[in-house]
PDB file of C-alpha atoms in Angstrom:
ATOM      1  CA  MET A   1      -7.427   6.369  -6.204  1.00 95.00           C
ATOM      2  CA  TYR A   2      -4.186   8.327  -6.128  1.00 97.00           C
ATOM      3  CA  LYS A   3      -1.436   7.015  -8.415  1.00 97.00           C
ATOM      4  CA  PRO A   4       1.857   8.816  -9.042  1.00 98.00           C
ATOM      5  CA  ALA A   5       2.320   9.862 -12.664  1.00 98.00           C
ATOM      6  CA  SER A   6       5.412   7.659 -12.924  1.00 97.00           C
ATOM      7  CA  TYR A   7       3.347   4.635 -11.841  1.00 98.00           C
ATOM      8  CA  LYS A   8       0.715   5.348 -14.480  1.00 97.00           C
ATOM      9  CA  LYS A   9       3.376   5.728 -17.189  1.00 97.00           C
ATOM     10  CA  ALA A  10       5.388   2.632 -16.216  1.00 97.00           C
ATOM     11  CA  CYS A  11       5.243  -0.426 -18.453  1.00 97.00           C
ATOM     12  CA  PRO A  12       3.802  -3.660 -16.996  1.00 96.00           C
ATOM     13  CA  THR A  13       7.272  -5.258 -16.857  1.00 96.00           C
ATOM     14  CA  THR A  14       8.674  -2.449 -14.724  1.00 96.00           C
ATOM     15  CA  ARG A  15       5.638  -2.498 -12.443  1.00 96.00           C
ATOM     16  CA  ALA A  16       5.994  -6.264 -12.010  1.00 94.00           C
ATOM     17  CA  PHE A  17       9.661  -5.809 -11.082  1.00 94.00           C
ATOM     18  CA  VAL A  18       8.916  -3.145  -8.454  1.00 95.00           C
ATOM     19  CA  CYS A  19       5.513  -4.166  -7.106  1.00 95.00           C
ATOM     20  CA  ASN A  20       4.557  -7.403  -5.417  1.00 92.00           C
ATOM     21  CA  GLY A  21       1.250  -6.676  -3.713  1.00 93.00           C
ATOM     22  CA  CYS A  22       0.798  -6.620   0.039  1.00 94.00           C
ATOM     23  CA  GLY A  23       3.615  -7.789   2.275  1.00 87.00           C
ATOM     24  CA  THR A  24       7.289  -8.160   1.543  1.00 79.00           C
ATOM     25  CA  LYS A  25       8.844  -9.867  -1.457  1.00 76.00           C
ATOM     26  CA  GLY A  26       9.615 -13.520  -0.948  1.00 67.00           C
ATOM     27  CA  ILE A  27       8.142 -15.947   1.521  1.00 62.00           C
ATOM     28  CA  GLY A  28       7.231 -13.240   4.064  1.00 60.00           C
ATOM     29  CA  GLY A  29       4.711 -11.762   1.656  1.00 65.00           C
ATOM     30  CA  TRP A  30       2.723 -14.971   1.565  1.00 68.00           C
ATOM     31  CA  PHE A  31       1.425 -14.246   5.070  1.00 83.00           C
ATOM     32  CA  VAL A  32      -0.061 -10.851   4.230  1.00 90.00           C
ATOM     33  CA  PRO A  33      -3.256 -11.151   2.182  1.00 92.00           C
ATOM     34  CA  ASN A  34      -4.023  -8.902  -0.788  1.00 94.00           C
ATOM     35  CA  THR A  35      -7.623  -8.723   0.420  1.00 95.00           C
ATOM     36  CA  VAL A  36      -9.531  -7.357   3.403  1.00 95.00           C
ATOM     37  CA  TYR A  37     -12.601  -9.453   4.066  1.00 95.00           C
ATOM     38  CA  GLY A  38     -12.952 -10.417   0.420  1.00 94.00           C
ATOM     39  CA  LEU A  39     -12.148  -6.999  -1.092  1.00 96.00           C
ATOM     40  CA  SER A  40      -8.958  -6.810  -3.157  1.00 96.00           C
ATOM     41  CA  ILE A  41      -6.550  -4.070  -2.086  1.00 97.00           C
ATOM     42  CA  LEU A  42      -3.840  -5.275  -4.460  1.00 96.00           C
ATOM     43  CA  GLU A  43      -3.703  -2.034  -6.453  1.00 97.00           C
ATOM     44  CA  ALA A  44      -3.322   0.051  -3.266  1.00 98.00           C
ATOM     45  CA  CYS A  45      -0.470  -2.245  -2.181  1.00 97.00           C
ATOM     46  CA  ASN A  46       1.233  -2.025  -5.579  1.00 97.00           C
ATOM     47  CA  ILE A  47       1.036   1.776  -5.575  1.00 98.00           C
ATOM     48  CA  HIS A  48       2.524   1.748  -2.078  1.00 98.00           C
ATOM     49  CA  ASP A  49       5.388  -0.485  -3.274  1.00 97.00           C
ATOM     50  CA  TRP A  50       6.019   1.914  -6.152  1.00 97.00           C
ATOM     51  CA  MET A  51       6.071   4.946  -3.877  1.00 97.00           C
ATOM     52  CA  TYR A  52       8.530   3.200  -1.521  1.00 96.00           C
ATOM     53  CA  TRP A  53      10.749   2.350  -4.484  1.00 96.00           C
ATOM     54  CA  GLU A  54      10.762   5.962  -5.723  1.00 96.00           C
ATOM     55  CA  GLY A  55      10.861   7.691  -2.335  1.00 95.00           C
ATOM     56  CA  ARG A  56      14.035   9.108  -0.836  1.00 93.00           C
ATOM     57  CA  THR A  57      13.066  11.151   2.225  1.00 93.00           C
ATOM     58  CA  GLU A  58      11.192  10.540   5.467  1.00 94.00           C
ATOM     59  CA  TYR A  59       8.418  12.726   4.072  1.00 96.00           C
ATOM     60  CA  ASP A  60       8.226  10.462   0.992  1.00 96.00           C
ATOM     61  CA  LYS A  61       7.741   7.422   3.254  1.00 97.00           C
ATOM     62  CA  GLU A  62       5.083   9.144   5.350  1.00 97.00           C
ATOM     63  CA  PHE A  63       3.254  10.299   2.218  1.00 98.00           C
ATOM     64  CA  ALA A  64       3.412   6.782   0.735  1.00 98.00           C
ATOM     65  CA  ASP A  65       1.983   5.307   3.941  1.00 98.00           C
ATOM     66  CA  TRP A  66      -0.773   7.934   4.140  1.00 98.00           C
ATOM     67  CA  THR A  67      -1.613   7.427   0.451  1.00 98.00           C
ATOM     68  CA  PHE A  68      -1.772   3.677   1.002  1.00 98.00           C
ATOM     69  CA  HIS A  69      -4.325   4.159   3.764  1.00 98.00           C
ATOM     70  CA  GLN A  70      -6.391   6.643   1.747  1.00 98.00           C
ATOM     71  CA  ASN A  71      -6.393   4.375  -1.317  1.00 98.00           C
ATOM     72  CA  MET A  72      -7.588   1.432   0.768  1.00 98.00           C
ATOM     73  CA  LEU A  73     -10.346   3.553   2.327  1.00 98.00           C
ATOM     74  CA  GLU A  74     -11.458   4.707  -1.123  1.00 97.00           C
ATOM     75  CA  GLN A  75     -11.725   1.110  -2.289  1.00 95.00           C
ATOM     76  CA  ILE A  76     -13.612   0.154   0.880  1.00 96.00           C
ATOM     77  CA  GLU A  77     -16.163   2.934   0.333  1.00 94.00           C
ATOM     78  CA  GLN A  78     -17.023   1.380  -3.031  1.00 90.00           C
ATOM     79  CA  GLY A  79     -17.536  -2.067  -1.475  1.00 80.00           C
ATOM     80  CA  HIS A  80     -20.323  -3.759   0.441  1.00 82.00           C
ATOM     81  CA  LYS A  81     -21.781  -1.504   3.146  1.00 86.00           C
ATOM     82  CA  TRP A  82     -22.150  -4.252   5.761  1.00 89.00           C
ATOM     83  CA  LEU A  83     -18.424  -4.993   5.762  1.00 94.00           C
ATOM     84  CA  LYS A  84     -17.141  -1.411   5.719  1.00 96.00           C
ATOM     85  CA  TRP A  85     -16.400  -1.107   9.429  1.00 95.00           C
ATOM     86  CA  LEU A  86     -14.487  -4.412   9.493  1.00 96.00           C
ATOM     87  CA  ARG A  87     -12.548  -3.506   6.372  1.00 97.00           C
ATOM     88  CA  LYS A  88     -11.723  -0.030   7.682  1.00 97.00           C
ATOM     89  CA  ARG A  89     -10.425  -1.548  10.891  1.00 97.00           C
ATOM     90  CA  ARG A  90      -8.195  -3.944   8.928  1.00 97.00           C
ATOM     91  CA  ALA A  91      -6.997  -1.127   6.645  1.00 97.00           C
ATOM     92  CA  LYS A  92      -5.962   0.838   9.745  1.00 98.00           C
ATOM     93  CA  LYS A  93      -3.903  -2.175  10.885  1.00 97.00           C
ATOM     94  CA  TYR A  94      -2.188  -2.384   7.495  1.00 96.00           C
ATOM     95  CA  TYR A  95      -1.430   1.331   7.677  1.00 97.00           C
ATOM     96  CA  LEU A  96      -0.089   1.157  11.239  1.00 97.00           C
ATOM     97  CA  ALA A  97       2.100  -1.807  10.280  1.00 95.00           C
ATOM     98  CA  VAL A  98       3.790  -0.040   7.344  1.00 96.00           C
ATOM     99  CA  ALA A  99       4.121   3.210   9.300  1.00 97.00           C
ATOM    100  CA  ALA A 100       5.801   1.423  12.217  1.00 96.00           C
ATOM    101  CA  TRP A 101       7.786  -1.312  10.493  1.00 93.00           C
ATOM    102  CA  GLY A 102       8.177  -0.245   6.861  1.00 93.00           C
ATOM    103  CA  ASP A 103      11.516   1.556   7.259  1.00 92.00           C
ATOM    104  CA  SER A 104      13.655  -1.380   6.114  1.00 89.00           C
ATOM    105  CA  ALA A 105      11.480  -1.926   3.024  1.00 90.00           C
ATOM    106  CA  PHE A 106      11.575   1.803   2.242  1.00 93.00           C
ATOM    107  CA  CYS A 107      15.368   2.005   2.561  1.00 89.00           C
ATOM    108  CA  LYS A 108      16.215  -1.308   0.857  1.00 84.00           C
ATOM    109  CA  GLY A 109      18.591  -0.861  -2.063  1.00 78.00           C
ATOM    110  CA  LYS A 110      19.009   2.886  -1.566  1.00 77.00           C
ATOM    111  CA  PRO A 111      22.334   4.563  -0.843  1.00 72.00           C
ATOM    112  CA  VAL A 112      22.925   5.698   2.718  1.00 62.00           C
ATOM    113  CA  ILE A 113      23.231   9.488   2.839  1.00 59.00           C
TER     114      ILE A 113
END
């Protein structure tokens, strides 16, 4: 699974401040599960949060979204073979959602250039 060096080096307190799993922080995040058909994708979601927090350019957002999808697929490949196609389909939906509607989360708290 791909993890930025800064994510690996970060202390647990900093990670907890930046990362909140799948979905948005607050009540909206309660509706987006951290699992796909029983398989936890929490780490992929946390890495994605971290990359959004660090990112500054459109390329950074696109790379974070692509990495999120690849990390989920890697986790799915290690899971139960009978559920792979369902999980891959759900992972694609997660990816399409962040690619289409993740701009506000990516830009939140960053200065407008």
